[in-house]
PDB file of C-alpha atoms in Angstrom:
ATOM      1  CA  MET A   1      14.118  -1.341  12.405  1.00  0.00           C
ATOM      2  CA  ASN A   2      13.743   2.180  10.726  1.00  0.00           C
ATOM      3  CA  ARG A   3      12.735   1.656   7.026  1.00  0.00           C
ATOM      4  CA  ASP A   4      15.850   4.315   5.397  1.00  0.00           C
ATOM      5  CA  LEU A   5      17.720   2.109   7.884  1.00  0.00           C
ATOM      6  CA  LYS A   6      17.036  -1.054   5.861  1.00  0.00           C
ATOM      7  CA  ALA A   7      17.431   0.688   2.530  1.00  0.00           C
ATOM      8  CA  PHE A   8      21.408   1.835   3.464  1.00  0.00           C
ATOM      9  CA  LYS A   9      22.644  -1.463   5.117  1.00  0.00           C
ATOM     10  CA  TRP A  10      21.066  -3.416   1.856  1.00  0.00           C
ATOM     11  CA  PHE A  11      22.368  -0.794  -0.311  1.00  0.00           C
ATOM     12  CA  ILE A  12      25.983  -1.592   1.266  1.00  0.00           C
ATOM     13  CA  LYS A  13      24.933  -5.574   1.171  1.00  0.00           C
ATOM     14  CA  THR A  14      23.513  -6.107  -1.616  1.00  0.00           C
ATOM     15  CA  GLN A  15      26.109  -3.549  -3.746  1.00  0.00           C
ATOM     16  CA  ILE A  16      29.164  -3.197  -2.090  1.00  0.00           C
ATOM     17  CA  LEU A  17      29.341  -6.097  -0.575  1.00  0.00           C
ATOM     18  CA  LYS A  18      27.549  -8.720  -2.854  1.00  0.00           C
ATOM     19  CA  ASP A  19      25.814 -10.613  -0.835  1.00  0.00           C
ATOM     20  CA  PRO A  20      23.084 -12.417  -3.014  1.00  0.00           C
ATOM     21  CA  PHE A  21      20.343 -13.558  -0.003  1.00  0.00           C
ATOM     22  CA  ASN A  22      19.315  -9.806   0.852  1.00  0.00           C
ATOM     23  CA  PRO A  23      15.905  -9.240  -0.598  1.00  0.00           C
ATOM     24  CA  ALA A  24      14.522  -5.499  -0.312  1.00  0.00           C
ATOM     25  CA  TYR A  25      11.571  -6.200  -1.754  1.00  0.00           C
ATOM     26  CA  ALA A  26       8.144  -8.921  -1.200  1.00  0.00           C
ATOM     27  CA  THR A  27       5.293  -9.006  -3.307  1.00  0.00           C
ATOM     28  CA  PHE A  28       3.144 -10.227  -0.285  1.00  0.00           C
ATOM     29  CA  LYS A  29      -0.266 -11.884  -2.026  1.00  0.00           C
ATOM     30  CA  VAL A  30      -2.344 -11.475   0.967  1.00  0.00           C
ATOM     31  CA  THR A  31      -5.330 -13.220  -0.847  1.00  0.00           C
ATOM     32  CA  SER A  32      -5.849 -15.434  -4.151  1.00  0.00           C
ATOM     33  CA  ARG A  33      -9.574 -13.965  -4.582  1.00  0.00           C
ATOM     34  CA  CYS A  34     -10.995 -11.969  -6.876  1.00  0.00           C
ATOM     35  CA  ASN A  35     -13.308 -10.238  -8.101  1.00  0.00           C
ATOM     36  CA  LEU A  36     -12.212  -9.913 -11.699  1.00  0.00           C
ATOM     37  CA  HIS A  37     -11.069 -13.673 -13.673  1.00  0.00           C
ATOM     38  CA  CYS A  38      -8.966 -11.524 -16.459  1.00  0.00           C
ATOM     39  CA  THR A  39      -7.472 -13.083 -19.533  1.00  0.00           C
ATOM     40  CA  PHE A  40      -4.392 -12.809 -19.050  1.00  0.00           C
ATOM     41  CA  CYS A  41      -4.208 -13.891 -15.360  1.00  0.00           C
ATOM     42  CA  SER A  42      -3.682 -17.312 -14.379  1.00  0.00           C
ATOM     43  CA  PRO A  43      -6.424 -18.470 -12.366  1.00  0.00           C
ATOM     44  CA  ASP A  44      -4.353 -20.055  -9.149  1.00  0.00           C
ATOM     45  CA  TYR A  45      -4.223 -15.856  -8.668  1.00  0.00           C
ATOM     46  CA  TYR A  46      -8.253 -15.207  -9.039  1.00  0.00           C
ATOM     47  CA  SER A  47      -9.917 -19.236  -8.155  1.00  0.00           C
ATOM     48  CA  GLY A  48      -8.712 -18.919  -4.175  1.00  0.00           C
ATOM     49  CA  LYS A  49      -6.632 -22.205  -5.185  1.00  0.00           C
ATOM     50  CA  LEU A  50      -3.925 -20.550  -2.689  1.00  0.00           C
ATOM     51  CA  GLY A  51      -6.328 -19.525   0.210  1.00  0.00           C
ATOM     52  CA  GLU A  52      -5.767 -16.792   2.882  1.00  0.00           C
ATOM     53  CA  GLY A  53      -4.230 -16.576   5.999  1.00  0.00           C
ATOM     54  CA  SER A  54      -6.394 -15.168   9.058  1.00  0.00           C
ATOM     55  CA  THR A  55      -6.154 -11.224  10.186  1.00  0.00           C
ATOM     56  CA  GLU A  56      -3.600 -13.148  12.853  1.00  0.00           C
ATOM     57  CA  ILE A  57      -1.319 -15.052  10.686  1.00  0.00           C
ATOM     58  CA  ILE A  58      -0.976 -12.160   8.419  1.00  0.00           C
ATOM     59  CA  LYS A  59       0.022 -10.366  11.128  1.00  0.00           C
ATOM     60  CA  ARG A  60       2.510 -12.796  12.124  1.00  0.00           C
ATOM     61  CA  ILE A  61       3.801 -12.772   8.986  1.00  0.00           C
ATOM     62  CA  ILE A  62       4.056  -8.961   8.764  1.00  0.00           C
ATOM     63  CA  ASP A  63       6.139  -9.544  12.368  1.00  0.00           C
ATOM     64  CA  ASN A  64       8.507 -12.134  10.917  1.00  0.00           C
ATOM     65  CA  LEU A  65       9.454  -9.766   7.713  1.00  0.00           C
ATOM     66  CA  ARG A  66       9.880  -6.503  10.079  1.00  0.00           C
ATOM     67  CA  TYR A  67      14.114  -7.250  11.538  1.00  0.00           C
ATOM     68  CA  SER A  68      15.076  -8.439   7.774  1.00  0.00           C
ATOM     69  CA  SER A  69      15.934  -7.073   5.079  1.00  0.00           C
ATOM     70  CA  ILE A  70      12.451  -6.220   3.460  1.00  0.00           C
ATOM     71  CA  VAL A  71      12.333  -2.001   2.477  1.00  0.00           C
ATOM     72  CA  VAL A  72       9.509  -2.098   0.380  1.00  0.00           C
ATOM     73  CA  LEU A  73       6.304  -4.505   1.228  1.00  0.00           C
ATOM     74  CA  SER A  74       3.421  -4.660  -1.576  1.00  0.00           C
ATOM     75  CA  PHE A  75       0.291  -5.932  -0.798  1.00  0.00           C
ATOM     76  CA  GLU A  76      -1.284  -7.962  -3.373  1.00  0.00           C
ATOM     77  CA  GLY A  77      -3.688 -10.921  -4.690  1.00  0.00           C
ATOM     78  CA  GLY A  78      -5.416 -12.022  -5.745  1.00  0.00           C
ATOM     79  CA  GLU A  79      -7.604  -8.246  -4.974  1.00  0.00           C
ATOM     80  CA  PRO A  80      -5.856  -7.773  -1.386  1.00  0.00           C
ATOM     81  CA  THR A  81      -9.645  -4.888  -1.199  1.00  0.00           C
ATOM     82  CA  LEU A  82     -11.584  -8.291  -0.573  1.00  0.00           C
ATOM     83  CA  ARG A  83     -10.248  -8.888   2.754  1.00  0.00           C
ATOM     84  CA  ASN A  84     -13.014  -6.924   5.432  1.00  0.00           C
ATOM     85  CA  ASP A  85      -9.427  -6.819   7.631  1.00  0.00           C
ATOM     86  CA  ILE A  86      -6.955  -4.926   4.782  1.00  0.00           C
ATOM     87  CA  LEU A  87      -7.073  -1.433   6.676  1.00  0.00           C
ATOM     88  CA  GLU A  88      -6.263  -3.270   9.812  1.00  0.00           C
ATOM     89  CA  LEU A  89      -3.858  -5.064   8.162  1.00  0.00           C
ATOM     90  CA  LEU A  90      -1.962  -1.962   6.319  1.00  0.00           C
ATOM     91  CA  GLU A  91      -1.762  -0.161   9.081  1.00  0.00           C
ATOM     92  CA  TYR A  92      -0.375  -2.381  11.160  1.00  0.00           C
ATOM     93  CA  ALA A  93       2.532  -2.686   8.317  1.00  0.00           C
ATOM     94  CA  HIS A  94       3.020   0.916   7.952  1.00  0.00           C
ATOM     95  CA  ASP A  95       4.581   1.368  11.212  1.00  0.00           C
ATOM     96  CA  GLY A  96       8.232   2.624   9.163  1.00  0.00           C
ATOM     97  CA  SER A  97       9.697  -0.553   8.959  1.00  0.00           C
ATOM     98  CA  PHE A  98       7.888  -0.456   5.383  1.00  0.00           C
ATOM     99  CA  TYR A  99       7.685   1.387   2.186  1.00  0.00           C
ATOM    100  CA  VAL A 100       3.993  -0.178   2.152  1.00  0.00           C
ATOM    101  CA  MET A 101       2.240  -0.161  -0.998  1.00  0.00           C
ATOM    102  CA  LEU A 102      -1.223  -1.869  -2.214  1.00  0.00           C
ATOM    103  CA  THR A 103      -1.859  -2.842  -5.732  1.00  0.00           C
ATOM    104  CA  THR A 104      -5.572  -3.157  -6.480  1.00  0.00           C
ATOM    105  CA  ASN A 105      -8.139  -2.987  -9.516  1.00  0.00           C
ATOM    106  CA  GLY A 106      -9.338   0.203  -8.052  1.00  0.00           C
ATOM    107  CA  TYR A 107     -13.218  -1.417  -7.105  1.00  0.00           C
ATOM    108  CA  ARG A 108     -12.751   0.105  -4.096  1.00  0.00           C
ATOM    109  CA  LEU A 109     -11.336   3.209  -4.941  1.00  0.00           C
ATOM    110  CA  ASN A 110     -14.845   5.029  -5.472  1.00  0.00           C
ATOM    111  CA  ASP A 111     -15.399   5.103  -1.577  1.00  0.00           C
ATOM    112  CA  GLU A 112     -14.038   8.156  -0.051  1.00  0.00           C
ATOM    113  CA  ASP A 113     -14.249   6.538   3.255  1.00  0.00           C
ATOM    114  CA  PHE A 114     -11.861   4.075   2.259  1.00  0.00           C
ATOM    115  CA  LEU A 115      -9.045   6.320   0.768  1.00  0.00           C
ATOM    116  CA  VAL A 116      -9.023   8.757   3.897  1.00  0.00           C
ATOM    117  CA  LYS A 117      -7.618   6.032   6.040  1.00  0.00           C
ATOM    118  CA  LEU A 118      -6.065   4.263   2.954  1.00  0.00           C
ATOM    119  CA  ALA A 119      -3.997   7.401   2.687  1.00  0.00           C
ATOM    120  CA  ASP A 120      -2.641   7.034   5.747  1.00  0.00           C
ATOM    121  CA  ARG A 121      -1.694   3.416   5.964  1.00  0.00           C
ATOM    122  CA  ILE A 122       0.535   3.440   2.244  1.00  0.00           C
ATOM    123  CA  ASP A 123       2.997   5.286   0.493  1.00  0.00           C
ATOM    124  CA  PHE A 124       1.911   4.008  -2.969  1.00  0.00           C
ATOM    125  CA  LEU A 125      -0.681   2.896  -4.322  1.00  0.00           C
ATOM    126  CA  HIS A 126      -0.189   0.840  -6.979  1.00  0.00           C
ATOM    127  CA  TYR A 127      -3.390   0.630  -9.627  1.00  0.00           C
ATOM    128  CA  SER A 128      -3.931  -1.442 -12.455  1.00  0.00           C
ATOM    129  CA  ILE A 129      -6.082   0.404 -15.279  1.00  0.00           C
ATOM    130  CA  ASP A 130      -7.021  -1.692 -18.785  1.00  0.00           C
ATOM    131  CA  GLU A 131      -9.953  -2.651 -20.975  1.00  0.00           C
ATOM    132  CA  TYR A 132      -9.449  -6.202 -19.348  1.00  0.00           C
ATOM    133  CA  HIS A 133     -10.237  -4.274 -15.337  1.00  0.00           C
ATOM    134  CA  TRP A 134     -13.097  -3.298 -17.702  1.00  0.00           C
ATOM    135  CA  ASN A 135     -12.057   0.451 -15.997  1.00  0.00           C
ATOM    136  CA  VAL A 136     -10.455   2.205 -18.371  1.00  0.00           C
ATOM    137  CA  LYS A 137     -12.550   5.783 -17.458  1.00  0.00           C
ATOM    138  CA  ALA A 138     -11.188   5.491 -14.208  1.00  0.00           C
ATOM    139  CA  LEU A 139      -7.934   7.365 -16.265  1.00  0.00           C
ATOM    140  CA  GLU A 140     -10.198  10.437 -16.439  1.00  0.00           C
ATOM    141  CA  ASN A 141     -10.472  10.596 -13.176  1.00  0.00           C
ATOM    142  CA  LEU A 142      -7.283   9.493 -12.006  1.00  0.00           C
ATOM    143  CA  CYS A 143      -5.967  13.387 -10.372  1.00  0.00           C
ATOM    144  CA  LYS A 144      -8.359  13.266  -7.752  1.00  0.00           C
ATOM    145  CA  PHE A 145      -5.926  11.217  -5.318  1.00  0.00           C
ATOM    146  CA  ARG A 146      -3.448  13.455  -5.371  1.00  0.00           C
ATOM    147  CA  GLN A 147      -6.486  15.460  -2.750  1.00  0.00           C
ATOM    148  CA  TYR A 148      -5.934  12.365  -0.384  1.00  0.00           C
ATOM    149  CA  GLY A 149      -1.921  12.610  -1.006  1.00  0.00           C
ATOM    150  CA  LEU A 150      -1.294   8.968  -2.626  1.00  0.00           C
ATOM    151  CA  LYS A 151       1.301   8.702  -4.748  1.00  0.00           C
ATOM    152  CA  VAL A 152      -0.158   6.435  -7.979  1.00  0.00           C
ATOM    153  CA  ASN A 153       1.733   4.466 -10.287  1.00  0.00           C
ATOM    154  CA  VAL A 154      -0.764   3.104 -12.735  1.00  0.00           C
ATOM    155  CA  GLN A 155      -0.014  -0.046 -14.251  1.00  0.00           C
ATOM    156  CA  THR A 156      -1.457  -1.344 -17.857  1.00  0.00           C
ATOM    157  CA  VAL A 157      -1.647  -4.829 -19.871  1.00  0.00           C
ATOM    158  CA  VAL A 158      -0.794  -4.524 -23.311  1.00  0.00           C
ATOM    159  CA  THR A 159      -2.322  -6.760 -26.066  1.00  0.00           C
ATOM    160  CA  ARG A 160      -2.928  -6.900 -29.486  1.00  0.00           C
ATOM    161  CA  TYR A 161      -6.150  -5.583 -29.530  1.00  0.00           C
ATOM    162  CA  ASN A 162      -5.620  -2.399 -27.701  1.00  0.00           C
ATOM    163  CA  LEU A 163      -2.412  -1.067 -28.252  1.00  0.00           C
ATOM    164  CA  HIS A 164      -3.413   1.616 -30.827  1.00  0.00           C
ATOM    165  CA  LYS A 165      -5.017   2.599 -27.378  1.00  0.00           C
ATOM    166  CA  LEU A 166      -1.741   3.241 -25.309  1.00  0.00           C
ATOM    167  CA  GLU A 167      -0.563   6.543 -25.813  1.00  0.00           C
ATOM    168  CA  GLU A 168      -4.199   8.378 -24.710  1.00  0.00           C
ATOM    169  CA  LYS A 169      -3.578   6.199 -21.375  1.00  0.00           C
ATOM    170  CA  VAL A 170       0.320   7.716 -20.783  1.00  0.00           C
ATOM    171  CA  LYS A 171      -1.004  11.368 -21.631  1.00  0.00           C
ATOM    172  CA  LYS A 172      -3.487  10.979 -18.865  1.00  0.00           C
ATOM    173  CA  VAL A 173      -0.811   9.812 -16.478  1.00  0.00           C
ATOM    174  CA  ARG A 174       0.878  12.436 -17.311  1.00  0.00           C
ATOM    175  CA  GLU A 175      -1.407  15.150 -16.634  1.00  0.00           C
ATOM    176  CA  CYS A 176      -1.495  14.115 -13.088  1.00  0.00           C
ATOM    177  CA  ASN A 177       2.708  13.740 -13.002  1.00  0.00           C
ATOM    178  CA  TYR A 178       2.208   9.978 -11.770  1.00  0.00           C
ATOM    179  CA  LYS A 179       3.981   7.206 -13.776  1.00  0.00           C
ATOM    180  CA  ILE A 180       2.551   4.038 -15.846  1.00  0.00           C
ATOM    181  CA  VAL A 181       4.309   0.827 -16.432  1.00  0.00           C
ATOM    182  CA  ILE A 182       3.331  -1.251 -19.435  1.00  0.00           C
ATOM    183  CA  LEU A 183       2.669  -4.971 -19.361  1.00  0.00           C
ATOM    184  CA  PRO A 184       2.739  -6.901 -22.290  1.00  0.00           C
ATOM    185  CA  ALA A 185       0.234 -10.053 -22.368  1.00  0.00           C
ATOM    186  CA  ILE A 186       1.252 -12.803 -22.453  1.00  0.00           C
ATOM    187  CA  ASP A 187      -0.144 -16.511 -23.556  1.00  0.00           C
ATOM    188  CA  TYR A 188       0.298 -19.610 -21.536  1.00  0.00           C
ATOM    189  CA  PRO A 189       0.274 -22.566 -23.008  1.00  0.00           C
ATOM    190  CA  GLU A 190      -3.393 -23.355 -21.912  1.00  0.00           C
ATOM    191  CA  SER A 191      -4.336 -19.995 -22.921  1.00  0.00           C
ATOM    192  CA  LYS A 192      -7.905 -20.593 -25.421  1.00  0.00           C
ATOM    193  CA  VAL A 193      -7.316 -16.733 -26.111  1.00  0.00           C
ATOM    194  CA  LYS A 194      -3.764 -15.277 -27.659  1.00  0.00           C
ATOM    195  CA  LEU A 195      -4.086 -12.118 -26.750  1.00  0.00           C
ATOM    196  CA  SER A 196       0.357 -11.312 -26.225  1.00  0.00           C
ATOM    197  CA  PRO A 197       1.009  -8.020 -28.971  1.00  0.00           C
ATOM    198  CA  ASP A 198       3.522  -8.821 -32.134  1.00  0.00           C
ATOM    199  CA  PRO A 199       7.292  -7.604 -30.694  1.00  0.00           C
ATOM    200  CA  VAL A 200       7.663  -5.383 -33.301  1.00  0.00           C
ATOM    201  CA  GLU A 201       4.854  -3.843 -33.265  1.00  0.00           C
ATOM    202  CA  LEU A 202       5.213  -3.124 -29.454  1.00  0.00           C
ATOM    203  CA  TYR A 203       8.716  -2.386 -29.418  1.00  0.00           C
ATOM    204  CA  GLU A 204       7.789   0.381 -31.979  1.00  0.00           C
ATOM    205  CA  VAL A 205       4.806   1.969 -30.095  1.00  0.00           C
ATOM    206  CA  MET A 206       6.993   1.892 -27.113  1.00  0.00           C
ATOM    207  CA  SER A 207      10.332   3.398 -28.480  1.00  0.00           C
ATOM    208  CA  ASP A 208       7.579   6.435 -30.224  1.00  0.00           C
ATOM    209  CA  LEU A 209       6.017   7.318 -26.162  1.00  0.00           C
ATOM    210  CA  LYS A 210       9.204   6.809 -24.233  1.00  0.00           C
ATOM    211  CA  ARG A 211      10.763   9.243 -26.357  1.00  0.00           C
ATOM    212  CA  LYS A 212       7.707  11.003 -26.297  1.00  0.00           C
ATOM    213  CA  TYR A 213       6.715  10.826 -22.116  1.00  0.00           C
ATOM    214  CA  GLY A 214      10.440  10.360 -20.514  1.00  0.00           C
ATOM    215  CA  ALA A 215      10.516   8.896 -16.822  1.00  0.00           C
ATOM    216  CA  THR A 216       5.931   9.207 -16.740  1.00  0.00           C
ATOM    217  CA  ILE A 217       6.833   5.729 -18.704  1.00  0.00           C
ATOM    218  CA  ASN A 218       8.817   3.451 -15.969  1.00  0.00           C
ATOM    219  CA  ASN A 219      10.103   0.619 -18.682  1.00  0.00           C
ATOM    220  CA  SER A 220      13.609   0.778 -19.021  1.00  0.00           C
ATOM    221  CA  TRP A 221      15.305   1.397 -22.566  1.00  0.00           C
ATOM    222  CA  GLY A 222      16.643  -2.296 -21.504  1.00  0.00           C
ATOM    223  CA  PHE A 223      13.646  -4.192 -21.464  1.00  0.00           C
ATOM    224  CA  ILE A 224      12.056  -2.083 -24.260  1.00  0.00           C
ATOM    225  CA  ASN A 225      14.908  -3.174 -26.885  1.00  0.00           C
ATOM    226  CA  ALA A 226      15.006  -6.658 -25.461  1.00  0.00           C
ATOM    227  CA  LEU A 227      10.767  -7.058 -26.833  1.00  0.00           C
ATOM    228  CA  ILE A 228      13.188  -7.549 -30.566  1.00  0.00           C
ATOM    229  CA  GLY A 229      15.882  -8.761 -29.071  1.00  0.00           C
ATOM    230  CA  LYS A 230      18.059  -5.405 -29.713  1.00  0.00           C
ATOM    231  CA  THR A 231      19.613  -6.130 -26.263  1.00  0.00           C
ATOM    232  CA  ARG A 232      19.520  -8.910 -23.962  1.00  0.00           C
ATOM    233  CA  ILE A 233      18.395  -9.362 -20.275  1.00  0.00           C
ATOM    234  CA  LYS A 234      20.742 -10.198 -18.132  1.00  0.00           C
ATOM    235  CA  ARG A 235      19.782 -13.495 -16.077  1.00  0.00           C
ATOM    236  CA  VAL A 236      20.861 -11.765 -12.466  1.00  0.00           C
ATOM    237  CA  VAL A 237      20.095 -12.065  -8.925  1.00  0.00           C
ATOM    238  CA  SER A 238      17.106 -11.146  -8.280  1.00  0.00           C
ATOM    239  CA  TYR A 239      16.737  -8.822  -4.573  1.00  0.00           C
ATOM    240  CA  ALA A 240      12.457 -10.035  -4.142  1.00  0.00           C
ATOM    241  CA  ILE A 241      10.464 -12.608  -3.239  1.00  0.00           C
ATOM    242  CA  SER A 242       6.797 -13.404  -3.028  1.00  0.00           C
ATOM    243  CA  ILE A 243       4.875 -14.689  -0.270  1.00  0.00           C
ATOM    244  CA  TYR A 244       1.616 -16.951  -0.540  1.00  0.00           C
ATOM    245  CA  PRO A 245      -1.198 -16.170   1.765  1.00  0.00           C
ATOM    246  CA  ASN A 246      -0.804 -18.531   4.281  1.00  0.00           C
ATOM    247  CA  GLY A 247       3.000 -17.509   4.956  1.00  0.00           C
ATOM    248  CA  ASP A 248       4.285 -20.251   2.075  1.00  0.00           C
ATOM    249  CA  LEU A 249       7.556 -18.474   0.933  1.00  0.00           C
ATOM    250  CA  PRO A 250       8.659 -19.947  -2.897  1.00  0.00           C
ATOM    251  CA  TYR A 251      12.154 -19.371  -3.818  1.00  0.00           C
ATOM    252  CA  PRO A 252      13.776 -18.684  -5.970  1.00  0.00           C
ATOM    253  CA  ASP A 253      10.059 -17.558  -7.725  1.00  0.00           C
ATOM    254  CA  ASP A 254       6.252 -18.351  -7.588  1.00  0.00           C
ATOM    255  CA  ILE A 255       6.644 -19.874 -10.731  1.00  0.00           C
ATOM    256  CA  ASN A 256       9.607 -21.440 -10.808  1.00  0.00           C
ATOM    257  CA  GLY A 257      10.396 -22.135  -6.857  1.00  0.00           C
ATOM    258  CA  LYS A 258       9.686 -24.908  -4.398  1.00  0.00           C
ATOM    259  CA  ILE A 259       8.678 -23.848  -0.934  1.00  0.00           C
ATOM    260  CA  VAL A 260      11.886 -23.086   1.381  1.00  0.00           C
ATOM    261  CA  GLY A 261       9.924 -22.060   4.377  1.00  0.00           C
ATOM    262  CA  ASN A 262       6.987 -20.368   6.109  1.00  0.00           C
ATOM    263  CA  LEU A 263       6.633 -17.026   7.555  1.00  0.00           C
ATOM    264  CA  ALA A 264       3.878 -17.682   9.436  1.00  0.00           C
ATOM    265  CA  ILE A 265       6.088 -19.637  11.928  1.00  0.00           C
ATOM    266  CA  GLU A 266       9.871 -18.736  10.891  1.00  0.00           C
ATOM    267  CA  LYS A 267      11.526 -15.470  10.348  1.00  0.00           C
ATOM    268  CA  LEU A 268      12.659 -14.650   7.045  1.00  0.00           C
ATOM    269  CA  ASN A 269      16.337 -13.771   8.333  1.00  0.00           C
ATOM    270  CA  ASP A 270      16.036 -17.729   9.786  1.00  0.00           C
ATOM    271  CA  ILE A 271      14.445 -18.850   6.064  1.00  0.00           C
ATOM    272  CA  LEU A 272      17.769 -17.474   4.318  1.00  0.00           C
ATOM    273  CA  LYS A 273      20.261 -19.120   6.220  1.00  0.00           C
ATOM    274  CA  LYS A 274      19.634 -22.585   5.186  1.00  0.00           C
ATOM    275  CA  PRO A 275      21.395 -24.374   2.597  1.00  0.00           C
ATOM    276  CA  VAL A 276      20.020 -23.963  -1.141  1.00  0.00           C
TER     277      VAL A 276
END
């Protein structure tokens, strides 16, 4: 089904008919291997613990999503470019059924041949850049992606140690007319290193940057104000799903959910019809 038609139907069903079981965004973790073991990341997403489906299984999962309400299909990990077949999989998904996104730490983005092929297979490049990915220098050459026709959104993790460097990153992103989303590091209970920034300090910095740079920063004012409790983030119906590398579908999410089906053997529409 054409992705624009899907988007229109999704709007009618969710915003007018108020259908809560109509997801539009799929986070597809095609691998749980990663070339980095970032302190702020859960080991589940870089240790290989979640496994990795074969090329045939991943394609079967994509097929079982095509005629669902999913409009945006985001290939994530781990680090998805570690898969030798990632370009083949992106090409398979990029047939007009979805807006295809790739989230990467960028270590293959210095390969010009890879970039040329990638540009034909995705609609958006989601590029994670920060000190903990050891790739901050990538900001110096960020605008180069324009020559390949890539639309870029930068993601950066902010900690108590790099908060003061945030504005220079926003400036670099704005120079390229891209956007940036800022994610505060979270200290998990088992974390030995405490990286989470002070909420008040983070609020002050992000408020100042939002006023200066406006839409360059993807974070909403609601998100920023919620950092210090000025507004509460209401619990709302989620229109996103997460998919594990073997096709397992956790519900309602990959943190608090239980497995309700497997997209390698079932269509998403059939899974959504099951009683919760």
